[in-house]
Coordinates of C-alpha atoms in Angstrom, one line a residue:
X875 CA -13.7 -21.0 -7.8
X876 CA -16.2 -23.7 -7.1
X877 CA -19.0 -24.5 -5.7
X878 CA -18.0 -24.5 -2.0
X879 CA -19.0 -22.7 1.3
X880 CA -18.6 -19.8 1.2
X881 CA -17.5 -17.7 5.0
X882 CA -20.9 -16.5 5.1
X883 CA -22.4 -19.8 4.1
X884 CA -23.5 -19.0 1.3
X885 CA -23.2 -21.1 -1.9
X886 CA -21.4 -19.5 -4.8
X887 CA -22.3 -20.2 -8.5
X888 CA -19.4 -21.5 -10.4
X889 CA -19.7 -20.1 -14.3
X890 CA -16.9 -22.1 -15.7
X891 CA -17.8 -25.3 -14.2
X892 CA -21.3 -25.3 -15.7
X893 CA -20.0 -24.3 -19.1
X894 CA -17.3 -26.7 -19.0
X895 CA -14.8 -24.7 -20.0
X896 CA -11.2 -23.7 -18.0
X897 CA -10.7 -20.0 -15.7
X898 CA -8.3 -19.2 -18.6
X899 CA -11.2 -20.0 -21.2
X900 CA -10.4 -17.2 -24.3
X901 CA -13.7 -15.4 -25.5
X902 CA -13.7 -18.6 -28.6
X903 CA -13.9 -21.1 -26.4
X904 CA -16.8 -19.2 -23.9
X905 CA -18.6 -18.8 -27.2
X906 CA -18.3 -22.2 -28.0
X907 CA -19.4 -23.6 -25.0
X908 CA -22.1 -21.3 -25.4
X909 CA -23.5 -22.2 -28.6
X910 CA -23.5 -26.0 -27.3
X911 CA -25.7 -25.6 -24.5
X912 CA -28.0 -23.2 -26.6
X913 CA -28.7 -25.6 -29.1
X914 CA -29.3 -28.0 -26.2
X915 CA -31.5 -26.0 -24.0
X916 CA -33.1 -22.9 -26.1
X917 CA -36.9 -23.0 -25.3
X918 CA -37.6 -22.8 -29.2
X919 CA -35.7 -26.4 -30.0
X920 CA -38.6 -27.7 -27.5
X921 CA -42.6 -27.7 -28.7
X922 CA -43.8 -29.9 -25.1
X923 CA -44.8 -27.5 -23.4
X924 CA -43.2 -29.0 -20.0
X925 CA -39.9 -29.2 -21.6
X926 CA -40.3 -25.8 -22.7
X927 CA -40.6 -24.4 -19.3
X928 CA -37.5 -26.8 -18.2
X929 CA -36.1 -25.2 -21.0
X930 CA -36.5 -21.4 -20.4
X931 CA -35.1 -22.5 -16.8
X932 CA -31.7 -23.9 -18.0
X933 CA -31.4 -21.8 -20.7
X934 CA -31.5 -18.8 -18.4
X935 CA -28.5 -20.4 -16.4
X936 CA -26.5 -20.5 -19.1
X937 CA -27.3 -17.0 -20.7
X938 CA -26.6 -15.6 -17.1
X939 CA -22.9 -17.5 -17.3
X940 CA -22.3 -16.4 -20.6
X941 CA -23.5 -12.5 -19.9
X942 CA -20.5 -12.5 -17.3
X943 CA -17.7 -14.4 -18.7
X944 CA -17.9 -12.8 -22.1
X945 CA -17.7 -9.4 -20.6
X946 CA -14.9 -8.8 -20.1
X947 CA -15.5 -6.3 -17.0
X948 CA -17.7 -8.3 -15.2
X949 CA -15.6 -11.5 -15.5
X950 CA -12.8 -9.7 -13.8
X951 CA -15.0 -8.9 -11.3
X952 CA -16.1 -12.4 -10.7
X953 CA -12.7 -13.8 -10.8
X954 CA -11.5 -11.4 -8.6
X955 CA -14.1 -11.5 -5.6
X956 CA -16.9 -13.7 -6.9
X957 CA -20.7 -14.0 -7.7
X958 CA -21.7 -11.8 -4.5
X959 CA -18.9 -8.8 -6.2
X960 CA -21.5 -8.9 -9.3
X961 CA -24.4 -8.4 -6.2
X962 CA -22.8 -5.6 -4.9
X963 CA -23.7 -1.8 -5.3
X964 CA -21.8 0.8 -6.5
X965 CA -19.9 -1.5 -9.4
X966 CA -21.4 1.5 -12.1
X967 CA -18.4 3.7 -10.2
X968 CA -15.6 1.3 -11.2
X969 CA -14.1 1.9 -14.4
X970 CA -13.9 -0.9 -17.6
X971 CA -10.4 -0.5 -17.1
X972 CA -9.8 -1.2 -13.5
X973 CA -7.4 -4.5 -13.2
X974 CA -8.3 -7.8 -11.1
X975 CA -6.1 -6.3 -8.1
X976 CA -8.1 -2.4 -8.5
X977 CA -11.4 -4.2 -8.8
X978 CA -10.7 -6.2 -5.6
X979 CA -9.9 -2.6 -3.7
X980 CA -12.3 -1.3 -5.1
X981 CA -14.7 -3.7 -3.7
X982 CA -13.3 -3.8 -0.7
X983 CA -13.7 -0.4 -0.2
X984 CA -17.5 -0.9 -1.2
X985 CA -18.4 -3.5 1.6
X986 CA -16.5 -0.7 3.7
X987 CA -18.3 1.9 3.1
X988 CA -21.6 0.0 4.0
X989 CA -20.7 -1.4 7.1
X990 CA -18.8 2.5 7.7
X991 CA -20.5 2.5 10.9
X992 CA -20.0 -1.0 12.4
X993 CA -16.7 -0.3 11.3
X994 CA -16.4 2.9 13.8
X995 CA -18.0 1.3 16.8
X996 CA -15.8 -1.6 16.5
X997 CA -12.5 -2.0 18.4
X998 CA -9.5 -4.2 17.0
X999 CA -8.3 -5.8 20.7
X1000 CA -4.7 -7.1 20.6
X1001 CA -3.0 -9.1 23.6
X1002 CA 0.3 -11.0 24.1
X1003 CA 0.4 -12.8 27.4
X1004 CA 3.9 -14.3 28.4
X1005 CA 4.7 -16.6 31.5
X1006 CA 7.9 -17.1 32.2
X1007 CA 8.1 -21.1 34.3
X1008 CA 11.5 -22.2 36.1
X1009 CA 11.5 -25.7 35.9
X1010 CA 15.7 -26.2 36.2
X1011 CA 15.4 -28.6 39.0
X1012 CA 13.9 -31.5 36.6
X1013 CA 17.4 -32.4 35.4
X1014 CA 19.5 -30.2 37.7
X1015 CA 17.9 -30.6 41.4
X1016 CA 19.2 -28.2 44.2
X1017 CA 18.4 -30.6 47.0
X1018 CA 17.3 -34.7 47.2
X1019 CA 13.8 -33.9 47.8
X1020 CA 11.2 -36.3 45.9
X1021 CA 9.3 -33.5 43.5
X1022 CA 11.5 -30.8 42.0
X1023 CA 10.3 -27.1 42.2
X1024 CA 8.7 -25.3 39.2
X1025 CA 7.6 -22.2 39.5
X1026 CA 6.4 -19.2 37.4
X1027 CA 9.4 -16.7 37.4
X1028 CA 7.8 -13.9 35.4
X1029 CA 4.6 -12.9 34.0
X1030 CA 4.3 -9.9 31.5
X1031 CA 0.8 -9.0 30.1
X1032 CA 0.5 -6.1 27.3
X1033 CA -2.9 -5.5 25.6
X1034 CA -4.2 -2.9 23.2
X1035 CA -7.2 -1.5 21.5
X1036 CA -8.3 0.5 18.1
X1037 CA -10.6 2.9 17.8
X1038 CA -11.2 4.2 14.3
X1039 CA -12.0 7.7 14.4
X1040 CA -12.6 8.7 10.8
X1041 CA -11.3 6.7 8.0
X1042 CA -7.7 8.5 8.1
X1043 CA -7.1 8.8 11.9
X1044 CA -6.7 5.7 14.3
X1045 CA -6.8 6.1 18.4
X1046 CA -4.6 3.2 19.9
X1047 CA -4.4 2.4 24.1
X1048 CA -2.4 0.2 25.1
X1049 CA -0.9 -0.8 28.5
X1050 CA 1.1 -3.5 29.8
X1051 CA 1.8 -5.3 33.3
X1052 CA 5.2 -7.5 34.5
X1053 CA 6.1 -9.1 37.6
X1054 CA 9.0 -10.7 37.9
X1055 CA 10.7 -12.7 41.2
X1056 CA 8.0 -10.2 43.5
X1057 CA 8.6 -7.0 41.7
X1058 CA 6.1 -4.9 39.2
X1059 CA 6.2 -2.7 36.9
X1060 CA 3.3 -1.4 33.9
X1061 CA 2.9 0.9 32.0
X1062 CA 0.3 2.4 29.4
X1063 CA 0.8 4.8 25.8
X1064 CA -1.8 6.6 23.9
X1065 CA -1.3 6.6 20.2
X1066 CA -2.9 8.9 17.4
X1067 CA -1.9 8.0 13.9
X1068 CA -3.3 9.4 10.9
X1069 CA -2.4 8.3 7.1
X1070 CA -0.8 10.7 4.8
X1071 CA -1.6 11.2 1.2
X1072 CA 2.3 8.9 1.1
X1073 CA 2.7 7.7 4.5
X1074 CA 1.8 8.1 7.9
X1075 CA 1.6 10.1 11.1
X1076 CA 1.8 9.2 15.0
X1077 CA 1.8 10.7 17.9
X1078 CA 2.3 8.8 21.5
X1079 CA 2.3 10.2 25.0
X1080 CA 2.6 7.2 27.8
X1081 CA 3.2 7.1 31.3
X1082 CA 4.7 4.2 33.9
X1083 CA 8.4 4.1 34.1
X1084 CA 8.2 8.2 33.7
X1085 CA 6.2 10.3 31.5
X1086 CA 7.2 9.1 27.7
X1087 CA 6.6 11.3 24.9
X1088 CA 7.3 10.3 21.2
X1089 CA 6.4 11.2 17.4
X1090 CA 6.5 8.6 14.5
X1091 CA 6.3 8.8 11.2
X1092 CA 6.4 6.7 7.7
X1093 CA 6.5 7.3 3.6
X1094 CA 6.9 6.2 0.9
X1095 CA 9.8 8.0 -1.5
X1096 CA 9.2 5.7 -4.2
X1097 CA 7.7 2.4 -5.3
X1098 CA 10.7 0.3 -4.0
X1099 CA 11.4 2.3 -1.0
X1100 CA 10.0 3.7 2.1
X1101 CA 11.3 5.6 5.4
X1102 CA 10.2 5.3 8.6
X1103 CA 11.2 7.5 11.9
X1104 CA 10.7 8.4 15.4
X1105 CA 11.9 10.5 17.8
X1106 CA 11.5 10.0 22.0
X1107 CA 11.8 11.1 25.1
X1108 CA 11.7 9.3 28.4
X1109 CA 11.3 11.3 31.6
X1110 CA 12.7 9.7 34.6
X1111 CA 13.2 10.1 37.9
X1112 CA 17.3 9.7 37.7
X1113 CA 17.3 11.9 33.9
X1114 CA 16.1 12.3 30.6
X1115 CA 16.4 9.5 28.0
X1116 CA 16.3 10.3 24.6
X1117 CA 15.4 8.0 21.9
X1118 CA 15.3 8.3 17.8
X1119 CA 15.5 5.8 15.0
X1120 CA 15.0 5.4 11.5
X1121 CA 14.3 3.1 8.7
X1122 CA 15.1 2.6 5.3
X1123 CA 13.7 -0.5 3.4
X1124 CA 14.0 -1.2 0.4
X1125 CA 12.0 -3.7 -2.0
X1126 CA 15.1 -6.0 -3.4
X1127 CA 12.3 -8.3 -5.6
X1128 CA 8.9 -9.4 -5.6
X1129 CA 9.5 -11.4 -2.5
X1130 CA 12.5 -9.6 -0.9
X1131 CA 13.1 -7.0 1.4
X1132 CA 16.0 -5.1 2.5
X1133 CA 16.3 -2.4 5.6
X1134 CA 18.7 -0.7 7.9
X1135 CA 17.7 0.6 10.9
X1136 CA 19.3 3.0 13.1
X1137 CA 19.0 3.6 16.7
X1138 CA 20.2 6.2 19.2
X1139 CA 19.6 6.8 22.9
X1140 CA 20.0 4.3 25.6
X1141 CA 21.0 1.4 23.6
X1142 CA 22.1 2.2 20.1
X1143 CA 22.4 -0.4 18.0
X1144 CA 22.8 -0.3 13.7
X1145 CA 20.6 -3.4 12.0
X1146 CA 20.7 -4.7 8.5
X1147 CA 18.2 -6.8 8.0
X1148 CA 16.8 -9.2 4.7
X1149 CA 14.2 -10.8 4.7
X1150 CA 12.4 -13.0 1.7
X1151 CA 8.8 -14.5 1.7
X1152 CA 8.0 -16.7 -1.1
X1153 CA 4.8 -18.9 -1.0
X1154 CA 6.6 -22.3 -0.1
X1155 CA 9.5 -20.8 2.6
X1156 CA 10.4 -17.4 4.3
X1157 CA 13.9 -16.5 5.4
X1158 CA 15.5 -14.1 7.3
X1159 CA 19.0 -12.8 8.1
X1160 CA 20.0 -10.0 10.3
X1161 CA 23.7 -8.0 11.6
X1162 CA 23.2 -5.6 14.6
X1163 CA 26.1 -3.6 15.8
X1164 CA 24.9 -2.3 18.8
X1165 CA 25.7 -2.1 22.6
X1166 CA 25.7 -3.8 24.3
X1167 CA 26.3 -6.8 22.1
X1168 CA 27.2 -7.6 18.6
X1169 CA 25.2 -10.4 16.7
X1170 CA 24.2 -12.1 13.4
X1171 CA 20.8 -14.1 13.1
X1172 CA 19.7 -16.2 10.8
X1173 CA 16.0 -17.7 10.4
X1174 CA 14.2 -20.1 8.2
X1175 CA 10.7 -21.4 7.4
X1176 CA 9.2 -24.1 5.6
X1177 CA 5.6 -24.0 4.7
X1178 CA 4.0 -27.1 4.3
X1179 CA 0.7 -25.5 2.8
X1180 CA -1.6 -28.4 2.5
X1181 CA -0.5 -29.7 6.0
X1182 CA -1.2 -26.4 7.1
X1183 CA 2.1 -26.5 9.0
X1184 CA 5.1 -24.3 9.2
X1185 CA 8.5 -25.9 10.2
X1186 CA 10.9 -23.2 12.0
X1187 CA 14.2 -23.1 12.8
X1188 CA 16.6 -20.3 14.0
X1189 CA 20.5 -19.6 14.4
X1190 CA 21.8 -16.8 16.3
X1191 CA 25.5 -16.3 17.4
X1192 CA 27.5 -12.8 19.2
X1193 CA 29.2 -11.7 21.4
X1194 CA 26.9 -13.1 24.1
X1195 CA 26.9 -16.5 23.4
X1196 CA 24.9 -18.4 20.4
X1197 CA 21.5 -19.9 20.2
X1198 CA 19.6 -22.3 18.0
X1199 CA 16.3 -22.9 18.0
X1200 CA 13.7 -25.4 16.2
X1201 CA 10.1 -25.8 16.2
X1202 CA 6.7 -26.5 14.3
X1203 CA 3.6 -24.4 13.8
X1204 CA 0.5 -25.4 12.9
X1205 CA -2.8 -24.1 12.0
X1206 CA -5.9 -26.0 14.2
X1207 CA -8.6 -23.7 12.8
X1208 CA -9.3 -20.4 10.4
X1209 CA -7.9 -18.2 13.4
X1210 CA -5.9 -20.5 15.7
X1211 CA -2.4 -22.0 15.5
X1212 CA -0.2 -23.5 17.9
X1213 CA 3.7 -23.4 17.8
X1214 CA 6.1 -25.3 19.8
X1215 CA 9.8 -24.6 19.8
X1216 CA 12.9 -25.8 21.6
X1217 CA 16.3 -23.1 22.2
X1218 CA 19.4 -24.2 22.6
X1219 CA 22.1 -21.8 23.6
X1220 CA 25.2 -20.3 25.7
X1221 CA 24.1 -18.9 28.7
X1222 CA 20.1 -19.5 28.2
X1223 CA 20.8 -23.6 28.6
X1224 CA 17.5 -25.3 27.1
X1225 CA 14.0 -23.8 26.7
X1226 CA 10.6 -25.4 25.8
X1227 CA 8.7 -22.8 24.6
X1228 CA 4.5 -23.2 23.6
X1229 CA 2.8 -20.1 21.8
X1230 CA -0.8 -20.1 21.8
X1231 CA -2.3 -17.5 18.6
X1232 CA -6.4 -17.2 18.9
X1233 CA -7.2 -14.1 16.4
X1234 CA -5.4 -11.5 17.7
X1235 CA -4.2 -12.9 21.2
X1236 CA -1.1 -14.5 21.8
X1237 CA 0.2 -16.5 24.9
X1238 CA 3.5 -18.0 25.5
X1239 CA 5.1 -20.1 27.7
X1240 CA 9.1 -20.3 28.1
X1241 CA 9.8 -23.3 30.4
X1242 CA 13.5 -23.0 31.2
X1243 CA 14.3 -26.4 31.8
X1244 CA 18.0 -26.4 32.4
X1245 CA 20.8 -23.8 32.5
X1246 CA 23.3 -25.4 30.7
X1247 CA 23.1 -27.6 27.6
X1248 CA 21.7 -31.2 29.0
X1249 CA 21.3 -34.0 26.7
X1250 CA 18.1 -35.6 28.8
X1251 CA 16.5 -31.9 28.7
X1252 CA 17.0 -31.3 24.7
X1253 CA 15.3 -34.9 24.1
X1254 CA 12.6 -34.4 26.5
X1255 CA 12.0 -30.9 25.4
X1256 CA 11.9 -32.1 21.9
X1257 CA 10.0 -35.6 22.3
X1258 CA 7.6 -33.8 24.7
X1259 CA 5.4 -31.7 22.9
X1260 CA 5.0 -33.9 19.5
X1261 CA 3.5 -36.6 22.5
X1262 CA 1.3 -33.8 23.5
X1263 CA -0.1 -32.6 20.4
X1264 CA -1.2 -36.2 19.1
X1265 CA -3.0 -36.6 22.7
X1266 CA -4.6 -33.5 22.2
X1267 CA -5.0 -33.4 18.1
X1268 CA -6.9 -37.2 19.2
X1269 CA -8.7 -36.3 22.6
X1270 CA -9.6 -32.8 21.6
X1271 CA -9.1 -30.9 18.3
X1272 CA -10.7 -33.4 15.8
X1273 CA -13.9 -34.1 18.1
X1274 CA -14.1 -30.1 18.1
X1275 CA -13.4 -29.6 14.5
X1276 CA -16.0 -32.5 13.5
X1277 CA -18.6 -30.7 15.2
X1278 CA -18.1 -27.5 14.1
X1279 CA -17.9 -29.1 10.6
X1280 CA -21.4 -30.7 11.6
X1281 CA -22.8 -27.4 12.7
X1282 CA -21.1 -25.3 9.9
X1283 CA -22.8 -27.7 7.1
X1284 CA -26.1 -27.6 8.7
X1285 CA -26.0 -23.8 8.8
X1286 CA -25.3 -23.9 4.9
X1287 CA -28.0 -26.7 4.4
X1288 CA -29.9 -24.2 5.9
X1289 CA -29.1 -21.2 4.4
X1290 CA -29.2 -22.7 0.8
X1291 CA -32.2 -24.7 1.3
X1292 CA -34.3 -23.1 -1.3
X1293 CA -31.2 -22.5 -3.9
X1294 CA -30.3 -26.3 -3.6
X1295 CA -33.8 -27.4 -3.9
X1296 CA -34.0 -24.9 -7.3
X1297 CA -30.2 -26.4 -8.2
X1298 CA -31.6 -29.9 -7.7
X1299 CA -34.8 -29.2 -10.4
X1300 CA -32.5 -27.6 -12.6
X1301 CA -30.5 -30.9 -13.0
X1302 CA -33.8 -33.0 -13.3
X1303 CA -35.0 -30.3 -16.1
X1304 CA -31.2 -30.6 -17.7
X1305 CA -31.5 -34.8 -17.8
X1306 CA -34.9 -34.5 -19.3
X1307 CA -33.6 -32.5 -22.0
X1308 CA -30.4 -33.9 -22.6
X1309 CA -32.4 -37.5 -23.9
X1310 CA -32.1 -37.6 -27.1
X1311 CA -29.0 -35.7 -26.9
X1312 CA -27.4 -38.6 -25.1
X1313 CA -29.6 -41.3 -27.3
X1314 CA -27.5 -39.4 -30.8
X1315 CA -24.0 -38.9 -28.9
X1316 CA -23.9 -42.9 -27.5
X1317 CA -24.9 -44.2 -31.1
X1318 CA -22.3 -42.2 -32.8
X1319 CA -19.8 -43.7 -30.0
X1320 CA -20.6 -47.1 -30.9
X1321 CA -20.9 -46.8 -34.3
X1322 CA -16.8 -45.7 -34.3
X1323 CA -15.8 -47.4 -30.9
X1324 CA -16.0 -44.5 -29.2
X1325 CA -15.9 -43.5 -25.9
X1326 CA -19.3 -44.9 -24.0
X1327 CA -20.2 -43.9 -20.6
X1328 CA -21.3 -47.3 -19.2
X1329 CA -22.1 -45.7 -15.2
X1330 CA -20.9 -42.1 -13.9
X1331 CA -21.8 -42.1 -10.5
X1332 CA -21.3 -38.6 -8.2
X1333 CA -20.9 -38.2 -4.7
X1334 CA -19.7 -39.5 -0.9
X1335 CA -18.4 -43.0 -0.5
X1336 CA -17.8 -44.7 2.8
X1337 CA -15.3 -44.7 4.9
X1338 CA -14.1 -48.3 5.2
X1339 CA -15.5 -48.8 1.1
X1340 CA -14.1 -46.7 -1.0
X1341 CA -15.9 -48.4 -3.9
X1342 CA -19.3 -48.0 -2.3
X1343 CA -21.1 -44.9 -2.2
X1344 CA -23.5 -43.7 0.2
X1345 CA -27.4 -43.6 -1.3
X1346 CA -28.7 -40.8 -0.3
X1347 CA -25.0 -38.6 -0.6
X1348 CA -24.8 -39.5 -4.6
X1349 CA -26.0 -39.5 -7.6
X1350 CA -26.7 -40.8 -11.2
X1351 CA -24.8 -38.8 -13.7
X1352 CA -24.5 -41.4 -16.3
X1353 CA -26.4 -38.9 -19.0
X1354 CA -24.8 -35.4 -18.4
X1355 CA -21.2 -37.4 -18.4
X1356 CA -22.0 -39.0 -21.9
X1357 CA -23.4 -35.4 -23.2
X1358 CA -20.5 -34.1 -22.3
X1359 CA -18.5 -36.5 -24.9
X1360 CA -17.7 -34.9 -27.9
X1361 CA -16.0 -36.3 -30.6
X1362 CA -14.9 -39.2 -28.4
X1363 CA -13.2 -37.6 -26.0
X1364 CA -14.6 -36.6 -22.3
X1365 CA -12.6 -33.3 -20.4
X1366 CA -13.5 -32.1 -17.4
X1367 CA -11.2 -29.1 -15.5
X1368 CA -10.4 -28.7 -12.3
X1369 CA -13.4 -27.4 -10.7
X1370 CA -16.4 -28.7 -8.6
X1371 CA -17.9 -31.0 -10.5
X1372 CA -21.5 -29.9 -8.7
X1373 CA -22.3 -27.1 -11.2
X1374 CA -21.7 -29.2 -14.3
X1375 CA -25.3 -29.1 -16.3
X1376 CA -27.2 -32.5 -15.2
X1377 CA -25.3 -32.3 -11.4
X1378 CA -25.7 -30.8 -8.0
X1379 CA -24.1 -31.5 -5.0
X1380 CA -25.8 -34.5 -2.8
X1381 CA -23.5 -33.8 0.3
X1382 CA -22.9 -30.2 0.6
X1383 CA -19.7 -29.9 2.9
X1384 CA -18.4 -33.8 2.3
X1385 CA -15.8 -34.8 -0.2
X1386 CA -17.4 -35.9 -2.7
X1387 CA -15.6 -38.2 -6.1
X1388 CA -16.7 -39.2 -9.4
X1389 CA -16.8 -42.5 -10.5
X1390 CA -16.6 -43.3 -14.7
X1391 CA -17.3 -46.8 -15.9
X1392 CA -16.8 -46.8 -19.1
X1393 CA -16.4 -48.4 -23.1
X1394 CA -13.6 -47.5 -25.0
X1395 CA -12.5 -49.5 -27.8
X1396 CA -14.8 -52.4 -27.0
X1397 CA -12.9 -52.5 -23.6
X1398 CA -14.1 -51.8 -20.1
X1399 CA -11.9 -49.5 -18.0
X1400 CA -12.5 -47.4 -14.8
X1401 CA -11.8 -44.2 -13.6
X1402 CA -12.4 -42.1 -10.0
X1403 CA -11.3 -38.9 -9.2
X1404 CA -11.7 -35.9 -6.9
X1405 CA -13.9 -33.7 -7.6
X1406 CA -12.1 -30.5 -8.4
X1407 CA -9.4 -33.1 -10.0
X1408 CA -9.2 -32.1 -13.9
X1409 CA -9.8 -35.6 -16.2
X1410 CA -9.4 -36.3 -19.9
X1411 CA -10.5 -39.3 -21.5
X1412 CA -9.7 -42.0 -23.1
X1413 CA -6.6 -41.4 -21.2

C-alpha cells in the first residue's frame, strides 16, 4: 500500500513506509525498526519542553504503526483491506484465526450490512444496445451513383434490472426490443433466484414470442466442480417448444476451467469448452456438435496491464464457413473501455465492429462493410479505427481525463486538508528531532568514507526539465535521507516515499521522484528514482 488516493479520497496511512521496513517485514525486523525510532523520538530522550511535545507527537505515530504490524491480527487486517478496515465496527466478531482472504469477506460483509438498506433500494441496471449498419456499397457499389448507401439494417436493444429482496432472493426484469429490415419483435422475462446453502435457485416466466416458462438451477458437488441446469418451455402459436440444458464444469487448475454443456429442444447442440485466465493472457477453446452446424473456436488474449490494453484475436472454422477476427481493447477510465475489432470470414465477408462498455452498458456497432473477403475493406477496416482513436484519445479523452484528474485532486486536497496540514508538522517536528541524530550519523560517515547525503530533494519536476523541480511541489529531505543511513548503507522499499519520518507529500495526486546527491568514497554520484521504486545504496 502507499500513500495514495484512496476511491473515497481519502488518504491512507502507510505503516511500512514510515517504519522503513518491507510488506513481508518478520516480527524481528518490525521490532527493530521500532526500537530505532523510539530511541529517536521517545518524549523522555527530550528535556526542551517544545521538543518534548514534537516528541510525544511522532512518537505516537510510530507506537500506532508498531501496535498494528506487530499484531499479527490486525496486520492481516490492514494488509488485507487497509487503515479504514482497522476503523470499521464489528472487527471484535472476526476471529484471530481468520486468513487475509476471510478477513476481506468478512469485511465486506461488514460495510454491507451498514449500507443493508441503500443496498435494498438500489437497482443493478444492465443494457446491451446493438446496431446492426450495411455499408457493402463502399467497396461493392450496386449502381454508379456518387455517395454509396449505408444504412442501419437491424437494431436490438435488451435491458435489465435487480432488485434485491432480502439478502438470499434476487427479482430480475428484463425485456428486449429488435427491428430488423421493417419488422419487430420484443420480448420481456421475470426472474426470481434465490441462493442455496450450495447453489442456487431460479425461476422465470416471460412473454413475447409466446408465453415462456423456465426453472434454473446451480451447485456445487465439490470444491472442483459444480452443475448447473434448466429446463423450458416455449408456448407458441404453431406448438410447444421444449427446452433443457445442463452443465458440468470443472476446475482443471488454479486458472483453468473445463465444462460440457448439453442442450435439447429446438437446437441441440453438445459444447466442450476450456477456458484459462492467467493475469498476463486468457484463452479459450471450444467443440459444439450441434444442429445445425458443427464448429471448433479458438480465442486468445493478451493483457498488456500497465497499458491498460487487451489485444484479442479469434479463430473459428465449421461446417458453415470459418472466421477470424482481431482487435484491441482498452480501458479510457475506472468504468469505461472501448474495443474495436475486425472479422474476417466465409459467408460474413468483412466486419468493423466498435463496442462501447460504460459500467454496466454496452453498445455495439457491426458495420458490414463487404460481403466477400476485399483486400481495400480489411485495410480500411483495420487502419480505420487506430486513426480514430488517436483523434479522439488527442481531441477528447486526455483533455477529459486531465480535468477530472484536476477535480479528483482538489476533492482529496480538500478532504485531507486538516490531515496533510497535521502530516506536514509531523515532518517539521521529525527534522527538529532528528538534528543531532543526523549531526552523529554524517560524522561517523566521514570519519570511514561512508555514505554522505550531500542533497535529497522530494517531489514534482517539470515537464520539459526533468532535473528541475517545481518550488512549491518539493521538498528538502536532505536530513531524514541521512538518518536513514545506517552503517553506510541507505534502503528504501518500494513504497510511497511520502510517509517516510521527515516527509509528506508536496503534490498530492502528481508523480512525484526523489533525487539523492550524494558522497560515497570521497566521490560524488547521483541517483533519481520513482517514488514507490525500491533503492539501495551505495549501489
Amino acid at each position: 500500500m502507499s500513500d495514495e488516493i484512496d476511491s473515497d479520497n481519502e488518504l491512507e496511512e502507510n505503516y511500512y513506509s514510515y517504519l522503513n521496513v518491507p510488506k513481508e517485514a518478520s516480527a524481528e525486523q518490525i521490532n527493530n525498526a521500532y526500537r530505532k525510532l523510539s530511541r529517536l523520538y521517545h518524549p523522555d530522550k527530550h528535556t526542551e519542553p517544545e521538543n518534548k511535545q514534537k516528541a510525544e507527537l511522532m512518537f505516537n505515530r510510530t507506537k500506532k504503526a508498531y501496535e498494528v504490524l506487530s499484531d499479527p491480527h490486525k496486520r492481516a487486517i490492514y494488509d488485507s483491506v487497509g487503515e479504514k478496515g482497522l476503523r470499521t465496527d464489528g472487527w471484535e466478531l472476526v476471529q484471530r484465526q481468520k486468513t487475509p482472504a476471510e478477513i476481506r469477506e468478512e469485511y465486506e460483509r461488514l460495510a454491507e450490512a451498514a449500507e443493508a438498506r441503500k443496498l435494498l433500494q438500489n437497482t443493478n441496471p444492465r443494457g446491451n444496445v446493438i446496431i446492426n449498419v450495411n455499408a457493402t456499397e463502399i467497396f461493392s457499389p450496386y449502381d454508379e451513383s456518387d455517395f454509396p448507401r449505408i444504412e442501419v439494417s437491424s437494431m436490438s436493444i435488451a435491458q435489465s434490472i435487480e432488485a434485491p429482496l432480502t439478502r438470499r432472493d434476487t427479482l430480475t426484469l428484463s425485456g428486449n426490443l429488435m427491428s430488423s429490415n421493417g419488422n419487430g419483435s420484443g420480448g420481456f422475462v421475470v426472474c426470481g433466484r434465490r441462493l442455496l446453502n450450495k447453489g442456487w435457485l431460479e425461476l422465470d416466466v416471460g412473454a413475447g414470442n409466446g408465453l415462456l416458462v423456465g426453472v434454473k438451477g446451480g451447485r456445487t458437488l465439490s470444491s472442483l466442480v459444480t452443475l448447473n441446469a434448466g429446463a423450458s418451455t416455449n408456448f407458441r402459436d404453431n406448438g410447444v417448444i421444449p427446452g433443457l440444458f445442463t452443465t458440468l464444469g470443472v476446475q482443471l487448475d488454479k486458472h483453468t476451467l473445463g465444462s460440457l454443456t448439453l442442450n435439447a429442444g429446438g437446437q441441440a447442440s453438445m459444447t466442450t469448452q476450456i477456458d484459462r485466465n492467467t493475469e498476463r493472457y486468457a484463452w479459450s477453446t471450444s467443440f459444439v456438435i450441434g444442429s445445425p452446424h458443427i464448429y471448433f473456436s479458438i480465442a486468445y488474449t493478451h493483457k498488456m496491464i500497465e497499458n491498460e490494453l487487451k489485444l484479442k484475436a479469434v479463430a473459428k472454422v465449421g461446417t458453415f464457413g470459418f472466421m477470424a477476427e482481431y482487435g484491441a481493447e482498452k480501458k479510457i477510465s475506472k468504468y469505461s473501455s472501448v474495443l474495436a475489432a475486425v472479422s474476417i470470414g466465409v459467408p460474413t465477408g468483412v466486419i468493423l465492429k466498435f463496442k462501447v462498455i460504460r459500467s454496466q452498458q454496452t453498445y455495439v456497432f457491426p458495420i458490414h462493410l463487404s460481403e466477400e473477403i476485399v483486400p481495400a475493406a480489411v485495410f480500411y477496416a483495420t487502419v480505420t479505427p487506430i486513426i480514430v482513436w488517436f483523434f479522439v484519445k488527442k481531441s477528447i479523452i486526455e483533455p477529459m481525463q486531465a480535468e477530472r484528474k484536476n477535480i479528483e485532486i482538489e476533492k482529496t486536497k480538500r478532504t485531507n486538508e486538516q490531515r496533510m496540514n497535521q502530516k506536514r508538522q509531523e515532518a517539521m517536528a521529525a527534522l527538529d528531532l532528528m538534528q543531532h541524530t543526523y549531526e552523529r550519523i554524517v560524522q561517523e560517515e566521514t570519519e570511514r568514507q561512508g555514505l554522505i547525503i550531500v542533497k535529497a530533494t522530494y517531489g514534482q519536476t517539470e515537464e520539459d526539465n526533468q532535473n528541475e523541480f517545481i518550488k512549491e511541489a518539493s521538498i528538502d529531505v536532505t536530513i531524514p535521507v541521512q538518518c536513514l543511513v545506517k552503517d553506510g548503507v541507505l534502503e528504501l522499499y518500494n513504497s510511497s516515499k511520502s510517509d517516510l519520518p521527515g516527509f509528506y507529500d508536496p503534490c498530492i495526486g502528481e508523480a512525484k521522484i526523489l533525487r539523492i546527491d550524494y558522497l560515497h568514497n570521497n566521490v560524488n554520484k547521483s541517483i533519481v528514482v520513482k517514488d514507490i521504486e525500491a533503492v539501495r545504496l551505495p549501489r
